[in-house]
Amino acid sequence: MLVLINLDRAVARRTSMEAQLNAAGLAAERVGIDLRGVARARAREMARHAFPAFRFGGLLSGPEIGCWLSHLTAWQRAVDARAPACTVIEDDLVLQPHFAEVHRRLTREVLHDVVYLGTSSRNISMRRPEACGPFHLHRPI
């Protein structure tokens, strides 16, 4: 299973990602929860309603909560579909030529419960490389 995080209003990003995925022979489901312009308190309320067991701290903005809700929704779709594995990507990626092969291998071998391939400008300098079979990933701190 492959899920693309992409907001409805991000048409150019969606078009770019769809072209890359098509070229790689991959199809993705799309999820995008846009909470830009939503007050922080209202965004936290919406998050509690959608995922009651998950608590967001007071530091996240509405858009950041929307991003988290998009990811949580993608993961919930994988659980609901009983998918043996799921790759979740955001719409600002440039897929490397071997992405499809890596995605298929991770899906087939299910090397880890969660492999996080993203980053944030808030913590990029604190990441440590980690071997994951033949792949090298960055462990979030």
mmCIF file of C-alpha atoms in Angstrom, residues 10-138:
data_model
loop_
_atom_site.group_PDB
_atom_site.id
_atom_site.type_symbol
_atom_site.label_atom_id
_atom_site.label_comp_id
_atom_site.label_asym_id
_atom_site.label_seq_id
_atom_site.Cartn_x
_atom_site.Cartn_y
_atom_site.Cartn_z
ATOM 1 C CA ALA A 10 -1.772 21.624 -3.865
ATOM 2 C CA VAL A 11 -2.620 20.729 -7.463
ATOM 3 C CA ALA A 12 0.860 21.358 -8.904
ATOM 4 C CA ARG A 13 2.474 19.126 -6.269
ATOM 5 C CA ARG A 14 -0.108 16.405 -6.901
ATOM 6 C CA THR A 15 0.485 16.583 -10.653
ATOM 7 C CA SER A 16 4.247 16.303 -10.146
ATOM 8 C CA MET A 17 3.925 13.338 -7.779
ATOM 9 C CA GLU A 18 1.410 11.537 -10.002
ATOM 10 C CA ALA A 19 3.805 11.870 -12.951
ATOM 11 C CA GLN A 20 6.670 10.461 -10.883
ATOM 12 C CA LEU A 21 4.543 7.606 -9.514
ATOM 13 C CA ASN A 22 3.187 6.756 -12.972
ATOM 14 C CA ALA A 23 6.732 6.691 -14.376
ATOM 15 C CA ALA A 24 7.688 4.285 -11.560
ATOM 16 C CA GLY A 25 4.652 2.088 -12.222
ATOM 17 C CA LEU A 26 3.140 2.872 -8.812
ATOM 18 C CA ALA A 27 -0.322 3.958 -7.745
ATOM 19 C CA ALA A 28 -1.080 5.739 -4.488
ATOM 20 C CA GLU A 29 -4.111 6.615 -2.424
ATOM 21 C CA ARG A 30 -4.262 10.282 -1.475
ATOM 22 C CA VAL A 31 -4.906 11.820 1.946
ATOM 23 C CA GLY A 32 -4.788 15.497 2.832
ATOM 24 C CA ILE A 33 -6.241 17.217 5.872
ATOM 25 C CA ASP A 34 -5.847 20.968 5.523
ATOM 26 C CA LEU A 35 -6.139 22.884 8.779
ATOM 27 C CA ARG A 36 -4.569 26.116 7.576
ATOM 28 C CA GLY A 37 -6.652 28.953 8.918
ATOM 29 C CA VAL A 38 -8.073 26.769 11.692
ATOM 30 C CA ALA A 39 -7.393 28.001 15.221
ATOM 31 C CA ARG A 40 -5.049 25.819 17.269
ATOM 32 C CA ALA A 41 -7.726 24.994 19.870
ATOM 33 C CA ARG A 42 -10.212 23.969 17.157
ATOM 34 C CA ALA A 43 -7.541 21.875 15.385
ATOM 35 C CA ARG A 44 -6.771 20.036 18.648
ATOM 36 C CA GLU A 45 -10.508 19.433 19.170
ATOM 37 C CA MET A 46 -10.808 17.998 15.647
ATOM 38 C CA ALA A 47 -7.781 15.781 16.298
ATOM 39 C CA ARG A 48 -9.252 14.484 19.583
ATOM 40 C CA HIS A 49 -12.477 13.643 17.763
ATOM 41 C CA ALA A 50 -10.696 11.820 14.917
ATOM 42 C CA PHE A 51 -8.088 10.040 17.079
ATOM 43 C CA PRO A 52 -9.227 10.082 20.744
ATOM 44 C CA ALA A 53 -6.181 8.194 22.053
ATOM 45 C CA PHE A 54 -3.695 10.608 20.473
ATOM 46 C CA ARG A 55 -2.865 13.855 22.296
ATOM 47 C CA PHE A 56 -1.296 16.834 20.583
ATOM 48 C CA GLY A 57 0.831 19.193 22.654
ATOM 49 C CA GLY A 58 0.190 22.891 22.767
ATOM 50 C CA LEU A 59 3.134 23.774 20.531
ATOM 51 C CA LEU A 60 1.728 22.524 17.230
ATOM 52 C CA SER A 61 -0.093 24.912 14.912
ATOM 53 C CA GLY A 62 -3.305 24.078 13.031
ATOM 54 C CA PRO A 63 -1.389 23.238 9.823
ATOM 55 C CA GLU A 64 1.049 21.003 11.753
ATOM 56 C CA ILE A 65 -1.859 19.156 13.372
ATOM 57 C CA GLY A 66 -3.411 18.775 9.911
ATOM 58 C CA CYS A 67 -0.196 17.202 8.660
ATOM 59 C CA TRP A 68 -0.154 14.779 11.600
ATOM 60 C CA LEU A 69 -3.822 13.951 11.044
ATOM 61 C CA SER A 70 -3.051 13.221 7.393
ATOM 62 C CA HIS A 71 -0.343 10.762 8.433
ATOM 63 C CA LEU A 72 -2.491 9.183 11.144
ATOM 64 C CA THR A 73 -5.321 8.796 8.620
ATOM 65 C CA ALA A 74 -2.953 7.118 6.170
ATOM 66 C CA TRP A 75 -1.772 4.700 8.861
ATOM 67 C CA GLN A 76 -5.377 4.020 9.897
ATOM 68 C CA ARG A 77 -6.235 3.190 6.289
ATOM 69 C CA ALA A 78 -3.420 0.648 6.255
ATOM 70 C CA VAL A 79 -4.712 -0.911 9.476
ATOM 71 C CA ASP A 80 -8.309 -0.953 8.210
ATOM 72 C CA ALA A 81 -7.178 -2.555 4.928
ATOM 73 C CA ARG A 82 -5.090 -5.088 6.856
ATOM 74 C CA ALA A 83 -2.221 -4.124 4.573
ATOM 75 C CA PRO A 84 0.939 -6.099 5.354
ATOM 76 C CA ALA A 85 2.927 -2.884 4.850
ATOM 77 C CA CYS A 86 2.345 0.730 3.919
ATOM 78 C CA THR A 87 4.560 3.485 2.573
ATOM 79 C CA VAL A 88 3.434 7.041 3.251
ATOM 80 C CA ILE A 89 5.032 9.832 1.227
ATOM 81 C CA GLU A 90 4.518 13.571 1.065
ATOM 82 C CA ASP A 91 4.019 15.557 -2.109
ATOM 83 C CA ASP A 92 7.321 17.448 -2.112
ATOM 84 C CA LEU A 93 9.530 14.463 -2.907
ATOM 85 C CA VAL A 94 11.710 13.837 -5.893
ATOM 86 C CA LEU A 95 11.585 10.070 -6.238
ATOM 87 C CA GLN A 96 14.925 8.443 -6.907
ATOM 88 C CA PRO A 97 15.115 5.958 -9.811
ATOM 89 C CA HIS A 98 15.150 2.985 -7.422
ATOM 90 C CA PHE A 99 12.216 4.167 -5.261
ATOM 91 C CA ALA A 100 9.738 1.649 -6.699
ATOM 92 C CA GLU A 101 12.169 -1.211 -6.095
ATOM 93 C CA VAL A 102 12.828 -0.082 -2.506
ATOM 94 C CA HIS A 103 9.093 0.364 -1.836
ATOM 95 C CA ARG A 104 8.327 -3.107 -3.176
ATOM 96 C CA ARG A 105 11.153 -4.659 -1.182
ATOM 97 C CA LEU A 106 10.143 -2.957 2.067
ATOM 98 C CA THR A 107 6.554 -4.047 1.410
ATOM 99 C CA ARG A 108 7.576 -7.611 0.636
ATOM 100 C CA GLU A 109 10.081 -8.066 3.466
ATOM 101 C CA VAL A 110 8.423 -5.905 6.150
ATOM 102 C CA LEU A 111 11.777 -5.159 7.756
ATOM 103 C CA HIS A 112 10.463 -2.889 10.522
ATOM 104 C CA ASP A 113 7.132 -1.967 12.072
ATOM 105 C CA VAL A 114 7.712 1.700 11.211
ATOM 106 C CA VAL A 115 10.364 3.178 8.956
ATOM 107 C CA TYR A 116 10.222 6.967 8.986
ATOM 108 C CA LEU A 117 11.850 8.451 5.900
ATOM 109 C CA GLY A 118 10.869 12.045 6.503
ATOM 110 C CA THR A 119 12.510 14.952 8.177
ATOM 111 C CA SER A 120 11.727 18.249 9.754
ATOM 112 C CA SER A 121 13.762 21.406 9.755
ATOM 113 C CA ARG A 122 13.264 21.371 13.520
ATOM 114 C CA ASN A 123 15.351 18.240 14.054
ATOM 115 C CA ILE A 124 17.341 17.455 10.905
ATOM 116 C CA SER A 125 20.700 18.167 12.585
ATOM 117 C CA MET A 126 19.961 15.628 15.344
ATOM 118 C CA ARG A 127 19.464 12.545 13.149
ATOM 119 C CA ARG A 128 21.709 9.481 13.256
ATOM 120 C CA PRO A 129 22.133 7.029 10.360
ATOM 121 C CA GLU A 130 20.989 3.474 10.975
ATOM 122 C CA ALA A 131 21.314 0.335 8.851
ATOM 123 C CA CYS A 132 18.055 -1.408 7.955
ATOM 124 C CA GLY A 133 19.038 -4.480 5.965
ATOM 125 C CA PRO A 134 20.658 -3.156 2.805
ATOM 126 C CA PHE A 135 19.134 0.319 3.338
ATOM 127 C CA HIS A 136 20.497 3.237 5.352
ATOM 128 C CA LEU A 137 17.929 5.376 7.128
ATOM 129 C CA HIS A 138 18.045 8.303 9.523
#
